[in-house]
Each structure stands twice: as C-alpha cells, then as structure tokens.
C-alpha cells in the first residue's frame, strides 16, 4: 500500500501547488511572475539557439531574413505595362507571354493559398514541427532540443492539461450555478467573475502571455467587437480581458455543453444550423441584442475562417450591416514561441489543442482601437474595408482583397470577368481595327 | 534561381534534421528526379512543398480542380489554357515530375547553359522550348499549327463576352495573316518563332525563384 500512499501524496501536493500558484491568483487577476521568469529563460535559450544556427550554417545558404518576402521575384506592373507598354495597341501573339508568366507565377506562389498554412519561421525555435529547412548543426543544439522535448511533453503538457480540465469544469459548473440566480446586478457580476477566472485559467493552460494595448478603447456594452481570426483561441484571448457575448452555431458534444452552460449565466447568441442560413433572422437577433445597452458587446470574426496571421482577408459585410458602433481589435501572435494558427484541413480540434499545449508558449499582442461607425454615403462593403485596413495597419499584417472562403471554394466568376474586361479594352476598345 | 551548384543533386529526402536524420517535417513522398536536373535542388524542395500545399486531399497528384482553386490563376484570361498545359495527352492527373516539367520552361536562362553538350537533349528553358510552350497555349488540337479557328477560340477564352464576334474575327484574321508566310491559313511553329524573333522571350517567360 505504500506505493498507493506515495502516489496519493504526490498527487495532493501537486494539486495544492497548482491551486496555490495558479488557480487562486487567477481569481483575483494577479500574476505571481512565474510565467515571466519562464518567458525570460525561453527567450534567452532561443536567442542562443539562433546564434548557434547562424554560426553553424554553411556559407552558401545564408539565413534569409525575411520569411514574408515571396519566393519568386515579382514584377508587379499592371496589365498595360506588362503587355507591351504601348497605348491603344492591338492584340499580339506575344500577349500570351505576359499571361502565361502571371499564371505560372500564381501556380508557384499565390498570396492566398499560402495564408492557409502556417507561417514559416526565420530561425528555428527548437520545435520539430517547424524544422523545415534547418540542418543538423551541433551536438549541443541537439541536446538542448532533446531537453526541450522532455520539458514540453513531460513537465508542461500534464500541467497544462490539468489546468485546462479544471478551467473548463469550473466554467461549466460555475455558469450553471450562477444561472440559477434571478436576474440582478449580482448575477452579472458573478457571471463576469466566473468567466474571467476560467478564461485566465485556460490561458495559463496554454502558457499564454498577452499584452493588451490601449485598454481605454476596450469595447463597450451595446457595441460590436470585430477582430481578425487565426484560431479558436482568439476567443479566449479576448475574453480574458473583458466579457463578450459570443455569436455562433450551436455545436454538439463538449462545445455544446459549454455553450449551453454559458448562455445560462449571460446572454450569448447561439444559432441553430438552420437559422444561420437565414441572414435576415441573424441580423434581426443581433440588432435586438445591441439595442439593449445592458447586454455585453458582441464578438464577431468577419473573415469567417481562420487565416494564418500574416494577413487580413476580406471582411464579410454581414456584420457591418447591423449598425451600431464597431470596436476593431487587432490580434497578432508571435510565431517564435508557438504557432497558433488552426489549419482545420490538416488538424482536428483535439490534435490542434495538443499542439498548442506542447508549444513553448502563446505570445500575442492585442490592440484595442478607437470605435468606428458607418459614415453617410458609405455602404457596408466600403465600411468593412475601412475597418479591415485599420486592423491590418495596427497589427502589421498585409491586407488582401480575397475572400477567406477561397480555402474551400473557387473564386467567383465576376473577378475573372473583370480581368477579361481589362484586356478587352486594350485590344478592342479603341476601335482602330482594320 | 540559385545557380546549379557543383554538388551532386541530392534528393530532399536526404536533408538532415536535428538528429542527423530527417525529422518529422520531411515531405511524405520524396520528389523523384528521373530527368536531368531541370531545376536546382533547393527550388525542387520549394516546388515540392508547393505541390503538396496545392494537393488538398493529399492524393499525391494534382487534378484540374486543385489548380482552379488558385484565385489568381482562375481570374487569368489564359488560366484555362495554362491549366490544360499540365495535362498533356488527355490525362486527368499531373504528378510531381510533370508539374516540374512545365515549370521548368520558365527557368531563367543562365550563361552556363549556352555551352551545352550538343548530345544532351535541349534544356526545357531554352528559347525554343519557351516559344513552344507559348505556341501550345494557342494550338488547341496539338497538330502543330494554329488555325484561324483555334486563334478565334483562344481569343474568345481571353475576352469572355466583352468583345463581339465580328471584332474578334477581325483580330484573328489579322493576326494569322501577319504571321502566316506560306499562305496555308494557319500559323506553324516556324512561322510563330519567326514573327517573334525580335521579342526578348528569355526575359518575358522567366520566373526567378529567390530562395
């Protein structure tokens, strides 16, 4: 029985430690500084690793210092210049050169498809999963890598899984309990407390280090919060600093349980799958929600799908037709410590979460931006683009006009017609044919 | 592209990982190199990554639909013809060597290529082969001639519904007449080459890979 006693003692010490150092401070929103120390050590280690790699790299392959520059040399001249630079020219056999070159360039590298896979790192961060281009350098580096694997899988992973488990259970139990109370300001305060605590625990479950900027612009009640979308963790990151009403589809399984529990404590907007198709219904419900100034701000991701955090794609205009004040938020992850992008075609939710929990940390910056409203004479699409530009500029992301839906569907024919129109104007529009 | 180095061309499967072996990030199927190196080794790795990224269902080959998913290609007026060029002889799939074979046409011409061993087959990125690729885009039935009818069809592809039939016929007639020398009403490859002899084909049909 000694073995069982020992195991029991270890478990209880472990749990007490976890409780004391992580859970309690989460309730009060206080940090004990453990994660800061961890981050400092991590940064030093990665810097050391980078220097070793640079020293060890063979002379021919010098480190490319901008992973975001394309892999092919592009000549971005517009169609007119690229074709032959003469105005009012007619069709030439050589036109095919320009188009075939542009076409093949797109096949080798296009700005959209690359956004649906993880960003490549400039220098290796000691994770096997990002080791795409890097060669064996030295024994010491390999030893550090092995040490990293041990630390991540044997020390951090169990801790994080425990925390995640505790966090989610607390959320479900807490919100159900709070939901029993009658509607009052006490209930709201308690539900906020429960939400915030559980989110903080979950963020610590990912070793998340989040910097919030411009907290004075935090979204207010009765507004709509709009942000760029990289992964489901975005929600966690935002709700750690404030409470939002979420919008989304009702899921089954664990997500469904969480959703049903949460809606008891404070009014989120969950739609059945069939209701999602009816845009008027969706808009109506959202309008009702923001009309009630006591309700929490809605959180929406207008891109509609996860992008890899190097760019911002087209914002769907639906969220911008509801009216009300838009509070843009820009979220930028630091890929050096862990890749937060969810490639849903490659990983399902569970393997994604496992990958998150075996990364070094999730480090990100959140910028709250001043509220925006639709101006007179501006339609929803232009407004959406304006907000998108603001978010892209703030977060240092590139802006793309393409639809994130290209992940799964083909491009609309209207875009092709535009190109055809341009070309037709050149070869036939001037009317000087023989 | 990085100039072909003097190292023997390694297949990327031999790239060492941190333990001296290939790590988990290795491509699932190492790209075979059965033909003489038409692209440099580093570019081959890049293209293989790209091939895998485009192959959405991990089939090991690309279908027309995979290529049509590329937004910038789908809006290109010649997009359909370019996609067709990957599927010669009526096949429905293009594997990685086939993929590289087409892309190799666009490799920039390096100086070293000019002193070629005359016994070796002409490299895919020679001027003649680049022109042949362009010729193919017009030659719909691959009979070695661009007839007036084929020219009309390709033009129609490029302009959609924006130009009237009459205007298009005029353009097609003029183009074929200008290039046609032996008066057979069609443009052969020789005539095509001759009409473009002043064009800097090497520069216009080259894509330089930076990494």
XYZ file of C-alpha atoms in Angstrom:
645
model
C 0.000 0.000 0.000
C 2.983 2.249 0.291
C 3.006 2.807 -3.436
C -0.588 3.979 -3.417
C 0.050 6.244 -0.428
C 3.055 7.758 -2.111
C 1.143 8.305 -5.315
C -1.672 9.877 -3.326
C 0.731 12.199 -1.545
C 2.366 13.283 -4.773
C -0.982 13.943 -6.365
C -2.234 16.024 -3.490
C 0.980 18.053 -3.291
C 0.779 18.600 -6.983
C -2.793 19.780 -6.785
C -2.092 22.082 -3.875
C 0.766 23.642 -5.721
C -1.378 24.142 -8.763
C -4.140 25.597 -6.674
C -1.914 27.933 -4.782
C 0.242 29.193 -7.572
C -2.113 29.279 -10.460
C -5.766 28.993 -9.621
C -6.046 31.417 -6.764
C -4.159 34.203 -8.459
C -6.414 33.718 -11.487
C -9.452 34.528 -9.424
C -8.013 37.838 -8.422
C -6.379 38.547 -11.753
C -2.999 38.697 -10.110
C 0.184 37.280 -11.542
C 2.900 35.751 -9.426
C 5.554 36.288 -12.036
C 6.269 32.629 -12.669
C 5.380 32.873 -16.315
C 7.533 35.957 -16.728
C 10.549 34.069 -15.463
C 9.711 31.185 -17.768
C 9.471 33.534 -20.719
C 12.789 35.159 -19.912
C 14.542 31.805 -19.803
C 12.830 30.794 -23.018
C 13.850 33.946 -24.852
C 17.450 33.559 -23.766
C 17.501 29.943 -24.894
C 16.047 30.745 -28.287
C 18.496 33.591 -28.800
C 21.348 31.256 -28.010
C 19.950 28.698 -30.428
C 19.640 31.288 -33.174
C 23.247 32.327 -32.762
C 24.396 28.729 -32.888
C 22.413 28.107 -36.044
C 23.781 31.204 -37.724
C 27.317 30.250 -36.837
C 26.868 26.711 -37.966
C 25.069 27.359 -41.228
C 27.171 26.572 -44.304
C 28.350 29.609 -46.164
C 26.226 29.096 -49.271
C 22.901 29.150 -47.514
C 22.955 32.381 -45.585
C 19.913 32.872 -43.444
C 17.165 34.523 -45.363
C 15.962 37.273 -43.135
C 12.513 37.854 -44.418
C 10.268 34.866 -44.485
C 7.429 37.033 -45.656
C 9.070 38.043 -48.929
C 7.857 35.845 -51.723
C 9.908 33.059 -53.114
C 9.820 34.398 -56.613
C 10.920 37.717 -57.946
C 7.794 39.524 -58.954
C 7.242 42.230 -61.453
C 4.069 43.884 -60.287
C 3.491 46.036 -63.349
C -0.154 46.235 -64.342
C -1.535 44.577 -67.433
C -0.983 47.544 -69.730
C 2.701 47.880 -68.987
C 3.325 44.188 -68.869
C 1.817 43.556 -72.265
C 3.907 45.955 -74.255
C 3.688 49.418 -72.849
C 2.042 50.918 -75.894
C -1.294 52.586 -75.577
C -4.056 51.717 -77.945
C -2.263 48.622 -79.116
C -3.920 45.667 -80.736
C -3.719 42.034 -79.964
C -0.307 40.488 -80.460
C 0.764 36.875 -80.421
C 3.190 37.774 -77.705
C 0.435 38.737 -75.276
C 0.459 35.138 -74.260
C 3.857 35.619 -72.635
C 2.563 38.018 -70.063
C -0.446 35.949 -69.132
C 1.370 32.648 -69.019
C 4.069 34.139 -66.847
C 1.498 35.583 -64.464
C -0.330 32.290 -64.453
C 2.742 30.236 -63.698
C 3.791 32.702 -61.026
C 0.425 32.159 -59.400
C 0.948 28.421 -59.541
C 4.328 28.649 -57.885
C 3.183 31.069 -55.261
C -0.040 32.927 -54.780
C -0.788 35.243 -51.953
C -3.925 33.428 -50.871
C -3.102 29.728 -50.616
C -0.052 30.417 -48.511
C -2.240 32.114 -45.919
C -3.939 28.855 -45.183
C -0.823 27.161 -43.911
C 1.410 28.102 -41.057
C 3.857 30.920 -41.377
C 7.439 29.892 -41.903
C 9.893 30.969 -39.276
C 13.003 32.968 -39.883
C 15.017 30.979 -37.386
C 14.265 27.694 -35.794
C 12.561 27.749 -32.446
C 13.583 24.277 -31.313
C 10.294 22.672 -32.178
C 10.357 19.704 -34.522
C 7.226 20.834 -36.272
C 8.837 23.995 -37.591
C 12.003 22.281 -38.717
C 11.529 22.674 -42.430
C 14.793 23.989 -43.760
C 17.243 23.567 -40.977
C 20.127 21.157 -40.947
C 21.988 19.407 -38.208
C 24.295 21.964 -36.637
C 25.923 20.756 -33.466
C 25.590 18.308 -30.632
C 24.851 20.999 -28.100
C 21.920 22.269 -30.083
C 20.551 18.781 -30.383
C 20.906 18.277 -26.644
C 19.018 21.472 -25.963
C 16.368 20.306 -28.377
C 16.035 16.988 -26.572
C 15.837 18.814 -23.267
C 13.133 20.979 -24.768
C 11.150 17.947 -25.846
C 11.345 16.476 -22.361
C 10.335 19.717 -20.705
C 7.466 20.296 -23.079
C 5.991 16.832 -23.114
C 6.700 15.596 -19.592
C 6.501 18.717 -17.500
C 4.425 21.295 -19.289
C 1.906 19.091 -21.010
C 0.498 17.390 -17.886
C 0.352 20.714 -16.105
C -1.454 22.335 -18.965
C -3.894 19.508 -19.416
C -4.728 19.630 -15.711
C -5.320 23.338 -15.886
C -7.450 23.067 -18.991
C -9.533 20.389 -17.384
C -10.008 22.413 -14.222
C -10.760 25.526 -16.185
C -13.450 24.006 -18.327
C -15.121 22.169 -15.476
C -15.137 25.315 -13.385
C -16.684 27.189 -16.267
C -19.478 24.716 -16.745
C -20.191 24.322 -13.049
C -19.800 27.988 -12.279
C -22.065 29.234 -15.026
C -24.710 26.661 -14.239
C -24.706 27.729 -10.601
C -24.800 31.396 -11.446
C -27.582 30.691 -13.890
C -29.796 29.612 -11.050
C -29.839 33.092 -9.579
C -32.545 35.567 -10.576
C -31.542 38.349 -12.928
C -29.808 41.056 -10.997
C -26.620 43.016 -10.957
C -25.214 40.459 -8.542
C -25.777 37.781 -11.135
C -23.998 39.813 -13.786
C -21.079 40.491 -11.511
C -20.793 36.838 -10.556
C -21.057 35.642 -14.121
C -18.318 38.045 -15.122
C -16.161 36.753 -12.305
C -16.689 33.160 -13.324
C -15.984 33.888 -16.996
C -12.855 35.862 -16.287
C -11.439 33.361 -13.821
C -11.979 30.413 -16.089
C -10.540 32.214 -19.068
C -7.476 33.175 -17.119
C -7.003 29.574 -16.044
C -7.370 28.409 -19.613
C -4.893 30.966 -20.842
C -2.398 29.786 -18.294
C -3.132 26.305 -19.549
C -1.521 27.446 -22.770
C 1.227 29.454 -21.129
C -0.235 32.483 -22.732
C 1.432 35.829 -22.455
C -0.820 38.528 -23.734
C -0.101 42.225 -23.996
C -3.112 44.457 -24.208
C -2.595 47.857 -25.715
C -4.853 50.871 -25.490
C -7.136 49.469 -22.875
C -9.064 52.699 -22.879
C -10.659 51.655 -26.148
C -11.947 48.393 -24.804
C -15.316 47.539 -26.369
C -18.292 48.921 -24.505
C -21.711 47.464 -23.932
C -24.046 47.726 -26.866
C -21.228 47.660 -29.382
C -19.829 45.088 -31.747
C -16.275 43.897 -31.365
C -14.580 42.884 -34.591
C -11.221 41.124 -34.846
C -9.055 39.155 -37.244
C -9.317 35.407 -36.890
C -6.450 32.995 -36.504
C -7.716 30.261 -34.264
C -10.410 29.420 -31.727
C -8.003 30.663 -29.079
C -8.710 34.209 -30.210
C -11.892 33.987 -28.198
C -10.001 33.017 -25.064
C -7.539 35.801 -25.551
C -10.186 38.455 -25.851
C -12.433 37.218 -23.080
C -9.585 37.227 -20.592
C -9.719 40.973 -20.588
C -13.418 41.600 -20.735
C -16.698 39.844 -21.180
C -18.300 39.473 -24.546
C -21.432 37.959 -25.899
C -20.477 35.376 -28.422
C -22.144 34.588 -31.672
C -22.032 31.245 -33.296
C -23.573 27.965 -34.197
C -24.792 25.512 -31.657
C -22.420 22.554 -31.604
C -22.798 19.121 -30.165
C -20.535 17.380 -27.714
C -18.270 19.186 -25.304
C -18.625 22.507 -27.084
C -22.389 22.181 -26.850
C -22.255 21.596 -23.117
C -20.057 24.640 -22.652
C -22.320 26.719 -24.842
C -25.481 25.738 -23.021
C -23.889 26.392 -19.647
C -22.560 29.772 -20.663
C -25.838 31.019 -22.008
C -27.482 30.436 -18.657
C -25.273 32.940 -16.948
C -25.223 35.673 -19.537
C -26.954 36.133 -22.859
C -24.838 34.807 -25.702
C -26.314 34.475 -29.154
C -26.260 30.919 -30.351
C -27.901 29.917 -33.592
C -29.144 26.607 -34.790
C -27.515 25.491 -38.001
C -30.722 26.034 -39.940
C -31.107 29.544 -38.620
C -27.628 30.548 -39.759
C -28.695 30.387 -43.379
C -31.409 32.970 -42.854
C -29.473 36.196 -42.932
C -32.405 38.381 -42.007
C -33.065 36.372 -38.899
C -29.432 36.574 -37.884
C -29.306 40.321 -38.442
C -32.548 40.816 -36.538
C -31.378 38.930 -33.498
C -28.066 40.727 -33.431
C -29.795 44.090 -33.774
C -32.006 43.245 -30.837
C -29.010 42.310 -28.800
C -27.094 45.517 -29.314
C -30.185 47.629 -28.857
C -30.220 46.530 -25.248
C -27.482 48.668 -23.763
C -27.152 46.445 -20.748
C -26.042 43.478 -22.776
C -22.412 42.708 -23.383
C -20.721 43.657 -26.657
C -20.938 41.071 -29.388
C -17.769 39.420 -30.625
C -17.620 38.699 -34.342
C -14.879 37.494 -36.686
C -15.865 38.843 -40.090
C -13.311 36.853 -42.066
C -15.388 33.777 -41.421
C -12.441 31.400 -41.335
C -9.024 31.013 -39.756
C -6.174 32.757 -41.566
C -2.547 32.248 -40.672
C -1.983 35.622 -39.003
C 0.200 37.112 -41.699
C -2.627 38.877 -43.432
C -6.205 40.013 -43.146
C -8.654 38.802 -45.767
C -11.958 40.132 -46.918
C -14.359 41.082 -44.175
C -17.845 39.825 -44.893
C -20.256 42.679 -44.936
C -22.959 41.000 -42.861
C -21.567 42.143 -39.542
C -21.313 45.690 -40.777
C -24.930 45.965 -41.789
C -26.257 45.613 -38.267
C -25.483 49.174 -37.335
C -24.150 50.265 -34.019
C -20.584 51.075 -33.085
C -17.809 48.835 -34.270
C -14.847 48.346 -31.970
C -11.979 46.936 -34.018
C -9.391 44.791 -32.324
C -6.146 43.578 -33.889
C -4.577 40.347 -32.667
C -1.051 39.411 -33.631
C 0.659 36.268 -32.421
C 4.382 35.924 -32.114
C 5.169 32.780 -34.075
C 8.536 32.281 -32.425
C 7.046 30.694 -29.345
C 4.234 28.698 -30.781
C 2.132 28.649 -33.879
C -1.453 29.464 -33.022
C -2.937 29.037 -36.483
C -5.556 26.307 -36.777
C -5.270 24.598 -40.127
C -8.617 22.879 -39.950
C -7.992 20.783 -43.038
C -4.844 19.362 -41.526
C -5.624 19.033 -37.830
C -8.812 18.405 -35.979
C -9.601 20.250 -32.786
C -8.032 17.754 -30.418
C -4.699 17.473 -32.207
C -4.700 21.227 -32.575
C -5.110 21.678 -28.833
C -2.393 19.152 -28.185
C -0.061 21.057 -30.475
C -0.900 24.241 -28.626
C -0.163 22.643 -25.320
C 3.176 21.280 -26.413
C 4.463 24.554 -27.824
C 6.628 26.792 -25.779
C 4.029 29.440 -25.161
C 1.427 31.532 -26.871
C 2.571 35.098 -27.036
C 0.419 37.716 -28.603
C -0.384 41.376 -28.761
C -3.888 42.732 -28.673
C -4.558 46.277 -29.780
C -7.859 47.857 -28.962
C -8.721 50.539 -31.454
C -10.978 53.590 -31.312
C -14.570 52.858 -32.241
C -15.777 53.338 -35.798
C -19.204 53.917 -37.216
C -20.537 53.852 -40.739
C -20.341 57.228 -42.354
C -23.002 58.749 -44.586
C -22.742 57.669 -48.157
C -20.637 54.674 -47.256
C -22.086 51.265 -47.891
C -21.437 48.167 -45.840
C -18.692 46.866 -48.123
C -16.707 50.089 -48.029
C -17.136 50.315 -44.286
C -15.935 46.731 -43.924
C -12.866 47.533 -45.994
C -12.140 50.598 -43.928
C -12.232 48.621 -40.716
C -10.135 45.902 -42.302
C -7.435 48.378 -43.309
C -7.360 49.827 -39.835
C -6.895 46.424 -38.259
C -4.253 45.388 -40.779
C -2.238 48.552 -40.255
C -2.397 48.282 -36.491
C -1.410 44.655 -36.362
C 1.305 44.883 -39.011
C -0.494 42.424 -41.278
C -0.832 42.558 -45.040
C -4.202 43.313 -46.456
C -5.727 41.076 -49.088
C -8.910 41.650 -51.016
C -9.513 37.947 -51.459
C -12.226 36.065 -49.649
C -11.186 33.664 -46.921
C -13.763 31.335 -48.373
C -11.207 30.516 -51.067
C -9.899 27.990 -48.589
C -12.736 25.753 -49.615
C -14.414 27.190 -52.692
C -13.485 28.503 -56.095
C -13.182 32.152 -56.891
C -16.275 33.847 -58.201
C -16.633 34.374 -61.931
C -17.075 38.109 -61.508
C -13.387 38.504 -60.764
C -12.451 36.732 -63.945
C -14.811 38.929 -65.923
C -13.058 41.973 -64.564
C -9.736 40.765 -65.921
C -11.321 39.913 -69.236
C -12.828 43.373 -69.399
C -9.460 45.000 -68.815
C -7.857 43.012 -71.554
C -10.715 43.559 -73.996
C -10.478 47.284 -73.557
C -6.914 47.104 -74.689
C -7.313 45.014 -77.771
C -10.715 46.074 -78.999
C -11.847 49.116 -77.101
C -10.033 51.713 -79.141
C -11.956 50.801 -82.272
C -8.953 51.130 -84.559
C -9.202 47.746 -86.209
C -8.701 47.106 -89.872
C 17.209 30.542 -59.219
C 20.223 29.620 -57.247
C 22.834 28.685 -59.805
C 23.211 24.936 -60.157
C 25.873 24.078 -57.633
C 28.653 21.649 -58.218
C 27.367 19.334 -55.506
C 25.732 16.163 -56.730
C 21.988 16.688 -56.816
C 20.617 15.246 -53.589
C 17.000 14.374 -53.303
C 15.469 16.361 -50.437
C 14.814 13.174 -48.513
C 18.426 13.313 -47.503
C 18.200 16.682 -45.829
C 19.352 16.034 -42.258
C 17.240 17.021 -39.292
C 18.466 17.852 -35.781
C 19.408 14.296 -35.035
C 21.254 13.828 -38.277
C 18.191 12.102 -39.692
C 15.226 13.509 -41.406
C 12.756 14.915 -38.899
C 9.011 14.725 -38.977
C 8.725 17.699 -41.276
C 10.004 15.787 -44.274
C 7.637 15.623 -47.245
C 5.709 12.400 -47.299
C 6.950 11.305 -50.716
C 10.408 12.492 -51.638
C 10.300 14.109 -55.072
C 11.831 11.792 -57.627
C 14.262 13.229 -60.132
C 14.197 10.920 -63.101
C 15.048 13.572 -65.666
C 18.210 15.636 -65.946
C 18.109 18.374 -63.321
C 15.894 20.996 -64.913
C 15.665 22.985 -61.720
C 18.104 23.378 -58.867
C 17.829 21.232 -55.776
C 16.680 23.974 -53.424
C 14.000 25.067 -55.862
C 12.897 21.455 -56.171
C 12.260 21.335 -52.448
C 10.300 24.558 -52.623
C 8.230 23.323 -55.525
C 7.542 20.072 -53.761
C 6.207 21.932 -50.746
C 4.052 23.934 -53.092
C 2.851 20.801 -54.858
C 1.805 19.347 -51.542
C 0.096 22.541 -50.466
C -1.937 22.552 -53.687
C -2.785 18.868 -53.366
C -5.585 19.436 -50.945
C -6.718 15.898 -50.381
C -3.206 14.510 -50.235
C -3.784 12.375 -53.298
C -0.187 12.518 -54.471
C -1.150 14.167 -57.742
C -2.916 17.330 -58.843
C -6.193 17.454 -60.682
C -7.590 20.345 -62.697
C -9.701 21.365 -59.759
C -6.681 21.746 -57.488
C -5.221 24.245 -59.921
C -8.521 26.027 -60.385
C -8.611 26.753 -56.679
C -5.780 29.213 -57.079
C -7.584 32.533 -57.188
C -5.012 34.417 -59.194
C -4.922 31.669 -61.799
C -8.688 31.353 -62.099
C -9.037 35.032 -62.977
C -6.209 34.927 -65.511
C -7.659 35.207 -69.037
C -5.466 32.340 -70.168
C -5.995 30.404 -66.949
C -7.811 27.501 -68.562
C -5.170 27.041 -71.257
C -2.385 27.146 -68.683
C -4.126 24.528 -66.587
C -4.551 22.379 -69.698
C -0.825 22.563 -70.380
C -0.251 20.493 -67.277
C -2.371 17.665 -68.610
C -0.934 16.614 -71.939
C -2.297 13.628 -73.804
C -5.688 13.831 -72.182
C -4.550 12.688 -68.754
C -6.511 13.775 -65.706
C -3.688 13.845 -63.220
C -0.352 15.535 -63.010
C 2.291 14.093 -60.728
C 5.243 15.987 -59.342
C 7.682 15.342 -62.218
C 5.035 16.516 -64.654
C 4.436 19.583 -62.538
C 8.118 20.461 -62.510
C 8.444 19.747 -66.204
C 6.018 22.537 -67.043
C 7.501 24.946 -64.538
C 10.989 24.215 -65.810
C 10.088 26.021 -69.041
C 10.117 29.225 -67.037
C 13.512 28.829 -65.506
C 15.665 31.825 -66.362
C 18.381 31.145 -68.887
C 21.767 31.056 -67.205
C 25.013 31.696 -69.039
C 26.394 28.253 -68.285
C 23.548 26.708 -70.232
C 24.838 28.107 -73.510
C 27.881 25.843 -73.705
C 25.845 22.684 -73.645
C 26.982 19.317 -74.716
C 25.281 19.009 -78.149
C 24.471 15.373 -77.472
C 22.325 16.231 -74.450
C 18.643 16.978 -75.011
C 17.824 20.653 -75.251
C 17.023 22.056 -71.805
C 13.402 22.843 -71.170
C 14.106 26.505 -70.609
C 15.793 27.157 -73.938
C 14.334 29.908 -76.083
C 12.928 27.384 -78.488
C 11.188 25.421 -75.776
C 9.799 28.536 -74.161
C 8.342 29.546 -77.506
C 6.997 26.063 -77.948
C 5.211 26.315 -74.620
C 3.592 29.565 -75.708
C 2.716 28.039 -79.085
C 0.986 25.159 -77.321
C -1.273 27.550 -75.475
C -2.785 28.515 -78.806
C -2.625 25.165 -80.537
C -5.739 23.560 -79.122
C -5.647 20.258 -81.013
C -1.846 19.933 -80.855
C -1.449 19.422 -84.559
C 1.495 21.767 -84.808
C -0.474 24.566 -86.440
C -2.589 27.383 -85.115
C -5.561 27.613 -87.395
C -7.732 30.709 -87.644
C -10.446 28.823 -85.846
C -8.157 27.954 -82.946
C -6.994 31.550 -82.719
C -10.604 32.632 -82.528
C -11.341 30.157 -79.769
C -8.393 31.195 -77.663
C -9.256 34.849 -78.124
C -12.777 34.106 -77.000
C -11.375 32.469 -73.875
C -9.350 35.536 -73.136
C -12.050 38.149 -73.548
C -15.153 36.302 -72.415
C -18.269 38.110 -73.509
C -16.703 41.539 -73.684
C -15.971 41.626 -77.421
C -18.317 40.993 -80.360
C -17.837 38.053 -82.663
C -17.106 40.345 -85.585
C -14.342 42.234 -83.812
C -12.829 39.007 -82.637
C -12.842 37.573 -86.162
C -11.086 40.661 -87.429
C -8.403 40.330 -84.815
C -7.943 36.637 -85.519
C -7.754 37.204 -89.285
C -5.229 39.971 -88.972
C -3.033 38.021 -86.572
C -2.970 34.896 -88.685
C -2.321 36.858 -91.876
C 0.590 38.746 -90.364
C 2.327 35.634 -89.169
C 1.413 33.258 -91.978
C 4.161 33.086 -94.579
C 3.380 30.071 -96.693
C -0.221 31.085 -97.119
C -1.845 27.961 -95.725
C -4.120 29.982 -93.458
C -2.513 28.685 -90.312
C 0.498 29.585 -88.229
C 3.063 26.835 -87.909
C 5.637 26.747 -85.159
C 8.329 28.024 -87.501
C 6.209 30.977 -88.560
C 5.353 31.643 -84.925
C 9.018 31.673 -83.996
C 9.881 33.940 -86.891
C 7.233 36.511 -86.049
C 8.541 36.723 -82.512
C 12.246 36.648 -83.265
C 12.766 40.170 -82.011
C 10.962 39.504 -78.748
C 13.004 39.029 -75.608
C 11.435 35.689 -74.862
C 14.012 34.674 -72.299
C 13.207 37.616 -70.095
C 9.445 37.653 -70.564
C 8.985 33.989 -69.875
C 11.179 33.525 -66.862
C 10.376 33.226 -63.222
C 13.227 33.702 -60.827
C 12.976 31.772 -57.582
C 14.716 33.691 -54.845
C 15.287 31.052 -52.221
